[in-house]
GROMACS .gro file of N, CA, C and O in nm:
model
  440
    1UNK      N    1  33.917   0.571   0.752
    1UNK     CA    2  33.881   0.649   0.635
    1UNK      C    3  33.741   0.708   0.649
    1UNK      O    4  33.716   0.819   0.602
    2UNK      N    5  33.645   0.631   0.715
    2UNK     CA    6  33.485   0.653   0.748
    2UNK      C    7  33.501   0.814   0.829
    2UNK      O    8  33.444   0.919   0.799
    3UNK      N    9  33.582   0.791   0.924
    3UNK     CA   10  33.693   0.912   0.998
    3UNK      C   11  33.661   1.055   0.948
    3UNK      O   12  33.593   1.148   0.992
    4UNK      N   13  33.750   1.030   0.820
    4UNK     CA   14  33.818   1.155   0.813
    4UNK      C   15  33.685   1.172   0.667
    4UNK      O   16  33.708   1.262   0.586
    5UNK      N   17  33.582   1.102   0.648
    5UNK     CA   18  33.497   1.147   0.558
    5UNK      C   19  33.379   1.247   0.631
    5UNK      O   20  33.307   1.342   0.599
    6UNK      N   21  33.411   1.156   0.763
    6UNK     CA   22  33.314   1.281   0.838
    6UNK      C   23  33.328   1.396   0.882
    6UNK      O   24  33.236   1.473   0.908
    7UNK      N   25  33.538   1.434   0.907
    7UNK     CA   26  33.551   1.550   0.916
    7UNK      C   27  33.536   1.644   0.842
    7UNK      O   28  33.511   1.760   0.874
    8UNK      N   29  33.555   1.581   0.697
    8UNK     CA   30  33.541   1.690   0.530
    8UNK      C   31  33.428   1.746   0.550
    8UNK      O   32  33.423   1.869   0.558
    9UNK      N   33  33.278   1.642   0.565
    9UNK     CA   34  33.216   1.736   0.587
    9UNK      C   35  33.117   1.786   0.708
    9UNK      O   36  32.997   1.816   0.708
   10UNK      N   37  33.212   1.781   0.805
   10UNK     CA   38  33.203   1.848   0.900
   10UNK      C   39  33.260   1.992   0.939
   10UNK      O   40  33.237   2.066   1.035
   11UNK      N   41  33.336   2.003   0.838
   11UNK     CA   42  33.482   2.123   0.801
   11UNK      C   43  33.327   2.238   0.709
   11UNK      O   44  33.298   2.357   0.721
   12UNK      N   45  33.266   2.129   0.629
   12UNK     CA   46  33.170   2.241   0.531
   12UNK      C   47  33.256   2.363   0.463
   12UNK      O   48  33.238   2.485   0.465
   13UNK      N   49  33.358   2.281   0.402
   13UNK     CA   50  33.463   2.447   0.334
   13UNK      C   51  33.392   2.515   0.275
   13UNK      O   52  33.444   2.611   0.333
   14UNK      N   53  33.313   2.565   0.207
   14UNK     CA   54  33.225   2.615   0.112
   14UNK      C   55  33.246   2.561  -0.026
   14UNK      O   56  33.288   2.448  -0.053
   15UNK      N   57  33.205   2.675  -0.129
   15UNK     CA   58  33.198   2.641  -0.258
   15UNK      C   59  33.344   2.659  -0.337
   15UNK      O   60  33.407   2.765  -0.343
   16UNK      N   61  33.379   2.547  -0.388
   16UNK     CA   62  33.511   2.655  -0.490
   16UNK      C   63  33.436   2.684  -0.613
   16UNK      O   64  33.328   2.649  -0.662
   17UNK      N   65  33.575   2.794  -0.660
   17UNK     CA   66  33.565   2.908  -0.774
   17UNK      C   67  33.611   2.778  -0.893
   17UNK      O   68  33.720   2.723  -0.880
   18UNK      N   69  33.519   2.738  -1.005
   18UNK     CA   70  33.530   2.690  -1.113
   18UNK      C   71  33.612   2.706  -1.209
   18UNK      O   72  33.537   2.734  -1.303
   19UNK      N   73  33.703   2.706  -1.243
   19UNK     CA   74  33.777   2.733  -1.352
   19UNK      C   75  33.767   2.634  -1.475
   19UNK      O   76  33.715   2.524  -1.458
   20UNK      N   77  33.802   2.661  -1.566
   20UNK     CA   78  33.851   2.541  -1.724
   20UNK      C   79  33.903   2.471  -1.708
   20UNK      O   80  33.863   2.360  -1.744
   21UNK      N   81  34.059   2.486  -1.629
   21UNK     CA   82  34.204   2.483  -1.658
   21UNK      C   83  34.302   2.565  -1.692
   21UNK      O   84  34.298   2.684  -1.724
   22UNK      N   85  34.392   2.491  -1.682
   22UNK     CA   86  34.519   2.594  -1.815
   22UNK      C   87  34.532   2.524  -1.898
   22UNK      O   88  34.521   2.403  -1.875
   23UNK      N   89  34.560   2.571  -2.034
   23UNK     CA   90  34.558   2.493  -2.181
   23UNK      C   91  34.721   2.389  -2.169
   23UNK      O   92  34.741   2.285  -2.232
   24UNK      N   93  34.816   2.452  -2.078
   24UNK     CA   94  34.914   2.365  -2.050
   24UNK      C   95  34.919   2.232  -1.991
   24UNK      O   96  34.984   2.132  -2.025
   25UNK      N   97  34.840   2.250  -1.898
   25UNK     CA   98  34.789   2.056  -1.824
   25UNK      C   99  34.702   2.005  -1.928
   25UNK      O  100  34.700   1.882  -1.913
   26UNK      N  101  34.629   2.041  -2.027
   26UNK     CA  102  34.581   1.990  -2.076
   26UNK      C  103  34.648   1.921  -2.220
   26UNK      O  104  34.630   1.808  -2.266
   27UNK      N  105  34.722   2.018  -2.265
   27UNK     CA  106  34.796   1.971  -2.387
   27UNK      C  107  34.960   1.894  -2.300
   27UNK      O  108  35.038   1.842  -2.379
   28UNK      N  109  34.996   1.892  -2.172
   28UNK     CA  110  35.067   1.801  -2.165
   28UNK      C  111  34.995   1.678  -2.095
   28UNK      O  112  35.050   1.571  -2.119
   29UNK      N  113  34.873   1.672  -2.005
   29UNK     CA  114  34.757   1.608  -1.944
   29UNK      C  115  34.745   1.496  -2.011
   29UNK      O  116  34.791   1.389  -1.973
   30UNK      N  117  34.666   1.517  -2.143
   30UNK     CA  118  34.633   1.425  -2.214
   30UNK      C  119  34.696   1.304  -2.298
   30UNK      O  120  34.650   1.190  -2.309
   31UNK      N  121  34.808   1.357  -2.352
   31UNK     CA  122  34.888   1.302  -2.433
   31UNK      C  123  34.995   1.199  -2.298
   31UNK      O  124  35.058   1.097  -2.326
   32UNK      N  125  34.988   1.251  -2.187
   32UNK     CA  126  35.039   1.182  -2.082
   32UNK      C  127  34.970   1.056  -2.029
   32UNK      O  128  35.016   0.950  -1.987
   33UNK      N  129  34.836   1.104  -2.045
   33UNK     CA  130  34.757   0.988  -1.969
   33UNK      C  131  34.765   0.858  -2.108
   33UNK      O  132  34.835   0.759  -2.089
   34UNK      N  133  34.720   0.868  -2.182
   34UNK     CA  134  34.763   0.795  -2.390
   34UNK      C  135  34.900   0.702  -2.344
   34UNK      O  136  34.897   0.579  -2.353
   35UNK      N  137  35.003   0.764  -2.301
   35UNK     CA  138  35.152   0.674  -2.298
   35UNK      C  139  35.135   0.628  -2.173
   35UNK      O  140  35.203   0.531  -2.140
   36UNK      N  141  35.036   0.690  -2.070
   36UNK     CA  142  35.081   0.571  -1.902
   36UNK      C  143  34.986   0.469  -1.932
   36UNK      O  144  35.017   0.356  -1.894
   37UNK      N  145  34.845   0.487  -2.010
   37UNK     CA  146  34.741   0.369  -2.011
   37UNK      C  147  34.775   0.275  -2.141
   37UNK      O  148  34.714   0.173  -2.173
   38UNK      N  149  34.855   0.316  -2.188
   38UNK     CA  150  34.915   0.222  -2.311
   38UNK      C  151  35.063   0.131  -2.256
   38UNK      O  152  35.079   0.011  -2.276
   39UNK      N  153  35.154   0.213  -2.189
   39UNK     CA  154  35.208   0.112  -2.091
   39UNK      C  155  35.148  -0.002  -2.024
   39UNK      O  156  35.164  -0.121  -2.048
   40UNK      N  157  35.071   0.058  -1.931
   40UNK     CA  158  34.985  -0.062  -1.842
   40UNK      C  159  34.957  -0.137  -1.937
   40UNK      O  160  35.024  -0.240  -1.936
   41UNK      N  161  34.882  -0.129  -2.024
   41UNK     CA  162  34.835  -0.238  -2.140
   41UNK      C  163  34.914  -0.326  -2.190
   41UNK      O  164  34.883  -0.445  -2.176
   42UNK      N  165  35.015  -0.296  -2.248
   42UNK     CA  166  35.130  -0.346  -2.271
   42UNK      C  167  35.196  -0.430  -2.195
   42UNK      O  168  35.274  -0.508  -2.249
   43UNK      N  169  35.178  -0.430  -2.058
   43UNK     CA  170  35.259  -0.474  -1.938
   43UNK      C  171  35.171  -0.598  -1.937
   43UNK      O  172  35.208  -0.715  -1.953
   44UNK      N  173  35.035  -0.546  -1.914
   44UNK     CA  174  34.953  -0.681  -1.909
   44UNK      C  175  34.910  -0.755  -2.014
   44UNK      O  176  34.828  -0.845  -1.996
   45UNK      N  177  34.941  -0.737  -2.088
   45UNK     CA  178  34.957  -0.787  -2.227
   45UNK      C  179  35.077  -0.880  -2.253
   45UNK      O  180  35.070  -0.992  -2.303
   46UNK      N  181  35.186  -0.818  -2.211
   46UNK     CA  182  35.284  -0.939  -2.214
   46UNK      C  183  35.320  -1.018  -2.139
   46UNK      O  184  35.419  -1.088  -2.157
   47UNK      N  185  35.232  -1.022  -2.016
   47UNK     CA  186  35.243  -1.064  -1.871
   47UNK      C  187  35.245  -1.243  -1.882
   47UNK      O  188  35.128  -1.283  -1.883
   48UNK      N  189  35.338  -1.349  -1.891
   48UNK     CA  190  35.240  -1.472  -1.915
   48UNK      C  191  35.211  -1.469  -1.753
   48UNK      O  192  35.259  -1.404  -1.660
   49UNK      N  193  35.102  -1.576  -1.764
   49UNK     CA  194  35.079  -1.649  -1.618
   49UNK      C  195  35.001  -1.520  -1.516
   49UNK      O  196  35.033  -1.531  -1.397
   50UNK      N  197  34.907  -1.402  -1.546
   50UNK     CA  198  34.886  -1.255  -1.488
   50UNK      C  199  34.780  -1.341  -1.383
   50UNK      O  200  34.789  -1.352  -1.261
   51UNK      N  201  34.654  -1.407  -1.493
   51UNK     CA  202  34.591  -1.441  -1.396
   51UNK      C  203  34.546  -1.594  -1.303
   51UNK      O  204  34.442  -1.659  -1.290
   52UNK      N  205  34.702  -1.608  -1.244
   52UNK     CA  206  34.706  -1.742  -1.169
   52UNK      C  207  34.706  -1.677  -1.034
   52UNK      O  208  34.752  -1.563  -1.029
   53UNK      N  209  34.662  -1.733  -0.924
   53UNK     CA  210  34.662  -1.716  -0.793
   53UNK      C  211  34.669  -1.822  -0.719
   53UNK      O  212  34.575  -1.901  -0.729
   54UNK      N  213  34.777  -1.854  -0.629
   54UNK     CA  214  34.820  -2.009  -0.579
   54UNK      C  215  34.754  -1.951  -0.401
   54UNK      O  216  34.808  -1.854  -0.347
   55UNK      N  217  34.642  -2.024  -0.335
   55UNK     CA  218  34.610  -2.004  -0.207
   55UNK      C  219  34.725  -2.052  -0.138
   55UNK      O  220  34.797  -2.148  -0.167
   56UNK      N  221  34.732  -1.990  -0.063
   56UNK     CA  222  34.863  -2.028   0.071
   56UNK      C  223  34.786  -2.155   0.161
   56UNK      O  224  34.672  -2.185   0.124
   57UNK      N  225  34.827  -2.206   0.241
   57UNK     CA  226  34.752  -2.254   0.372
   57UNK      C  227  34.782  -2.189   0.508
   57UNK      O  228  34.724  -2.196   0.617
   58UNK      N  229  34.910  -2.112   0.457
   58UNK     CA  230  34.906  -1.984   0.621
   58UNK      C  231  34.803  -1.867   0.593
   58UNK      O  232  34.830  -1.753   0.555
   59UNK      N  233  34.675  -1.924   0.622
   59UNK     CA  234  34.555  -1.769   0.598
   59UNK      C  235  34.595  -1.785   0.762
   59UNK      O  236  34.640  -1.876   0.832
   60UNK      N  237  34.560  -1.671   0.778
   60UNK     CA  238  34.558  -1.565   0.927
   60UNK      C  239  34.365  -1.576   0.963
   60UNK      O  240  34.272  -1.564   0.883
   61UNK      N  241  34.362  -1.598   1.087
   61UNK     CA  242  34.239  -1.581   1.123
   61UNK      C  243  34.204  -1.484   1.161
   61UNK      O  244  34.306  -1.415   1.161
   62UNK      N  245  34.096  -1.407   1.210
   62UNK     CA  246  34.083  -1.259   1.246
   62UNK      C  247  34.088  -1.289   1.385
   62UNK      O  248  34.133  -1.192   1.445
   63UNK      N  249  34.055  -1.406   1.479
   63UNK     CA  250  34.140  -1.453   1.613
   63UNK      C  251  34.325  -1.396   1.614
   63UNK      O  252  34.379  -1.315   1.689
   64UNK      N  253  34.363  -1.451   1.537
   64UNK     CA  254  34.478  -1.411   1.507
   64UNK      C  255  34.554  -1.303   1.489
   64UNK      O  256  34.671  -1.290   1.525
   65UNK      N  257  34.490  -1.228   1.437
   65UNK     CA  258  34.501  -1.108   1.372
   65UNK      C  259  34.447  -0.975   1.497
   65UNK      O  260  34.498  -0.869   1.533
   66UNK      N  261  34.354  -1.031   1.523
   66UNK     CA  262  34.333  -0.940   1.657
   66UNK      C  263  34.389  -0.951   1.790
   66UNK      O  264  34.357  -0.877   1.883
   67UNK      N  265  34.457  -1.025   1.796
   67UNK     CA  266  34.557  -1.145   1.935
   67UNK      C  267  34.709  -0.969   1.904
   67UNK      O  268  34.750  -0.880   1.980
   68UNK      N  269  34.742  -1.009   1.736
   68UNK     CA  270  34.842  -0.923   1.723
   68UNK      C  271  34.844  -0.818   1.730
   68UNK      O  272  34.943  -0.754   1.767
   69UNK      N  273  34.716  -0.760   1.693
   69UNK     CA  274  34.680  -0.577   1.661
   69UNK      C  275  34.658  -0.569   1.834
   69UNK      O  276  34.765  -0.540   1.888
   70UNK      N  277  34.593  -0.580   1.891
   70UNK     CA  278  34.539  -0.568   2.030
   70UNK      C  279  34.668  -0.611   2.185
   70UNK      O  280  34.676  -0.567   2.300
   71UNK      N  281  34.753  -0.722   2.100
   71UNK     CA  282  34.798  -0.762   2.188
   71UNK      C  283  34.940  -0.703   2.236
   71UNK      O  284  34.976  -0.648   2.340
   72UNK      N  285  35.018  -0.744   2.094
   72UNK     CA  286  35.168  -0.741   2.083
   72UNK      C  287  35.194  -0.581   2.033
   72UNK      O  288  35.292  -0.520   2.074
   73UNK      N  289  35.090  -0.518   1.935
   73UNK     CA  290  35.053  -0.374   1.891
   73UNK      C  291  35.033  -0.319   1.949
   73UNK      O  292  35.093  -0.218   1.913
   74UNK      N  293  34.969  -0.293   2.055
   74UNK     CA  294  34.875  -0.191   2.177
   74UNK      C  295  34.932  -0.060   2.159
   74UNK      O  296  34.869   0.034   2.110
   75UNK      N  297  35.040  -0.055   2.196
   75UNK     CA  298  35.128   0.096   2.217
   75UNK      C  299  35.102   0.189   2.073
   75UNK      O  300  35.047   0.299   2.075
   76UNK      N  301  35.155   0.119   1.944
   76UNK     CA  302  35.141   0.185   1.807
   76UNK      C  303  35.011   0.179   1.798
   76UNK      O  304  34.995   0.292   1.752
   77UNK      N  305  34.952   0.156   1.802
   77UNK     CA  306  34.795   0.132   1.751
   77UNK      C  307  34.730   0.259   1.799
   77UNK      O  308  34.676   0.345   1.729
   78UNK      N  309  34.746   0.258   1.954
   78UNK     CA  310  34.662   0.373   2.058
   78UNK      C  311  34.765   0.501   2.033
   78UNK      O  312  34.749   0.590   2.117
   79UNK      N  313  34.861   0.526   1.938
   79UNK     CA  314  34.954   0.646   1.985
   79UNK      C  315  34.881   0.686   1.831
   79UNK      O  316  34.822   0.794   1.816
   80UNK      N  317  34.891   0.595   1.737
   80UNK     CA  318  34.805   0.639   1.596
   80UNK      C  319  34.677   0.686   1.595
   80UNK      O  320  34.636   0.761   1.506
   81UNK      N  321  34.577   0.629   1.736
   81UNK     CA  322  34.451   0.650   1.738
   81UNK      C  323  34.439   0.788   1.775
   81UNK      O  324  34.369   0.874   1.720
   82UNK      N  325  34.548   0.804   1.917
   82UNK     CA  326  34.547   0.960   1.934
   82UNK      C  327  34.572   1.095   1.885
   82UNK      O  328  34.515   1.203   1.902
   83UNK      N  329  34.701   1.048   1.802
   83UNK     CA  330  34.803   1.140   1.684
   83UNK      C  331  34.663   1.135   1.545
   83UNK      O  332  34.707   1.183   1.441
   84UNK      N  333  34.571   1.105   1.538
   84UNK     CA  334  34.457   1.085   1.447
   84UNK      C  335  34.349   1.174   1.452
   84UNK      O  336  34.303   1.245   1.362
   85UNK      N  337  34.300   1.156   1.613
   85UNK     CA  338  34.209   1.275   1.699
   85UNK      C  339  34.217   1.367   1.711
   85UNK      O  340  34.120   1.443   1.709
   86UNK      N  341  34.421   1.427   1.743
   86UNK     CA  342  34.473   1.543   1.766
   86UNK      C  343  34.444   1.639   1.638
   86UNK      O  344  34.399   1.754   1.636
   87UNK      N  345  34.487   1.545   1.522
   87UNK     CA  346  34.472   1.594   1.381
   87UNK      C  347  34.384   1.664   1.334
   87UNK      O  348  34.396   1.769   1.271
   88UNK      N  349  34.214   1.562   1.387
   88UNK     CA  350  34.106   1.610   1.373
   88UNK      C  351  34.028   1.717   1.437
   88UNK      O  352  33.942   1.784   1.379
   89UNK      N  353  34.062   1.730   1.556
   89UNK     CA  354  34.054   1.843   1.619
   89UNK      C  355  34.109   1.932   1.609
   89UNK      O  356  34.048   2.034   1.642
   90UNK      N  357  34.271   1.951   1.554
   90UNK     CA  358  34.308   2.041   1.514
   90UNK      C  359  34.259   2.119   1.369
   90UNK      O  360  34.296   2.233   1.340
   91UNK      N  361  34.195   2.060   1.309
   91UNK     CA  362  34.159   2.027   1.142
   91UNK      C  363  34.011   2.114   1.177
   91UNK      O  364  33.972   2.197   1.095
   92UNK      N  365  33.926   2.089   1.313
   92UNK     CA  366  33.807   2.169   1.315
   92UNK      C  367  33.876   2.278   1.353
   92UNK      O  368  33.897   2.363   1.267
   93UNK      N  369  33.914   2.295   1.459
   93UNK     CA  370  33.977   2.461   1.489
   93UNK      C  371  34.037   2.513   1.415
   93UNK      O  372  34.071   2.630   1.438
   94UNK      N  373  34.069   2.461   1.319
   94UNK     CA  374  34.129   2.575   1.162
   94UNK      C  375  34.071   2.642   1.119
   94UNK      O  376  34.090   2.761   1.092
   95UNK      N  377  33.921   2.523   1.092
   95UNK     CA  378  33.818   2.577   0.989
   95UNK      C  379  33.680   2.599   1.026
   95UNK      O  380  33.578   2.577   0.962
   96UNK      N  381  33.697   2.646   1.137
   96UNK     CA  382  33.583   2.680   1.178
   96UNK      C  383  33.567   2.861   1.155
   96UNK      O  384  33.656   2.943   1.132
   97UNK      N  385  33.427   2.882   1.169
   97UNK     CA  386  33.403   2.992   1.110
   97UNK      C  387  33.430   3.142   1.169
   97UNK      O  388  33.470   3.246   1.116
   98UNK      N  389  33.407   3.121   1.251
   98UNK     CA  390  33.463   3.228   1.357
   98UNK      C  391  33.622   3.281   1.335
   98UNK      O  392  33.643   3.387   1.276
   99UNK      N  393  33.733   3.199   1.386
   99UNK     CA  394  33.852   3.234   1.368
   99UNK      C  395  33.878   3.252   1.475
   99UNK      O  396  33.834   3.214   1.584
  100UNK      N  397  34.004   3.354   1.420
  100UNK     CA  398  34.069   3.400   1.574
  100UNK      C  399  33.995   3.522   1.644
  100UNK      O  400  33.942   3.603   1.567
  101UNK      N  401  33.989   3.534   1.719
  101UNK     CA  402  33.900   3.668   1.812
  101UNK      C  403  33.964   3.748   1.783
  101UNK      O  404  33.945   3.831   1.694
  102UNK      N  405  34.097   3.732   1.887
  102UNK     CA  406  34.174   3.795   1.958
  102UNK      C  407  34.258   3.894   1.776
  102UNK      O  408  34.292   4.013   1.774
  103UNK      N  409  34.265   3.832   1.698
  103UNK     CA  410  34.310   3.885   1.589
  103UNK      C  411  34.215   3.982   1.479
  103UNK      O  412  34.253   4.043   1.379
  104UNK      N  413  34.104   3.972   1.526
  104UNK     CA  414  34.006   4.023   1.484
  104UNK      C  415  33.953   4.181   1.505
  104UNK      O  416  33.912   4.269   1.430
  105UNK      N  417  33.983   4.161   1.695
  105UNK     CA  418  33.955   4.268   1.778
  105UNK      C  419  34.053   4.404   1.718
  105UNK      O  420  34.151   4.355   1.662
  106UNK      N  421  34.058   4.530   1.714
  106UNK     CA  422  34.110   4.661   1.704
  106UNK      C  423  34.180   4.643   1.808
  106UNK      O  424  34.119   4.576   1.892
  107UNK      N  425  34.321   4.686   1.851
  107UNK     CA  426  34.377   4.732   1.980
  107UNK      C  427  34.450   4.594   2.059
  107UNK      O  428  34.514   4.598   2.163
  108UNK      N  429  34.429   4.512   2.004
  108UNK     CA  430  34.477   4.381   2.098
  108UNK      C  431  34.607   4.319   2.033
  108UNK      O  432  34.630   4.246   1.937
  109UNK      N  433  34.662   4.368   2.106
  109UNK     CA  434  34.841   4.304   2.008
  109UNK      C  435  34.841   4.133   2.068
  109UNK      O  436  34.784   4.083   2.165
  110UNK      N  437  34.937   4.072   1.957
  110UNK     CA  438  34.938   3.923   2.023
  110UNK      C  439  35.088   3.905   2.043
  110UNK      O  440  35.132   3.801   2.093
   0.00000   0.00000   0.00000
């Protein structure tokens, strides 16, 4: 996630154009958010027993945990790391400032 905070602003999109809204997200917006945060409430409200937490004795060690990610994982792990990079590099050559040349130039068919 540290990642892809550095590509945002490394991308530097510029400024956006400010708007209000539309009076429609807002008059269905509001009255929406009222019935989902009054649900939740409700939920935990009638919840018995919400805040019990029983410790396991199978905790995972980070020995452990890195034995699996490193060991038995290798293949998914490094194909995510790369399919991640590709992304990001593809993600600068979008938005970088320049563009395309070749589409730019008078006379140059593609």
């Amino acid at each position: 996630m540290v990642l892809f905070t550095f590509v945002v602003m490394l991308l530097n999109a510029g400024r956006e154009e400010r708007t209000l809204g539309s009076t429609a997200a807002k008059a269905v917006g509001f009255p929406a958010v009222v019935v989902v945060l009054s649900v939740i409430a409700t939920v935990i409200l009638k919840t018995q027993g919400l805040g019990t937490a029983v410790l396991n004795q199978n905790i995972t060690s980070t020995a452990d945990l890195s034995k699996v990610l490193f060991h038995e994982l290798l293949l998914p792990f490094e194909v995510t790391s790369v399919l991640i990079l590709i992304a990001i590099l593809g993600a600068v050559a979008l938005a970088r400032p320049g563009g395309d040349e070749r589409a730019r130039r008078p006379g140059v068919s593609k």
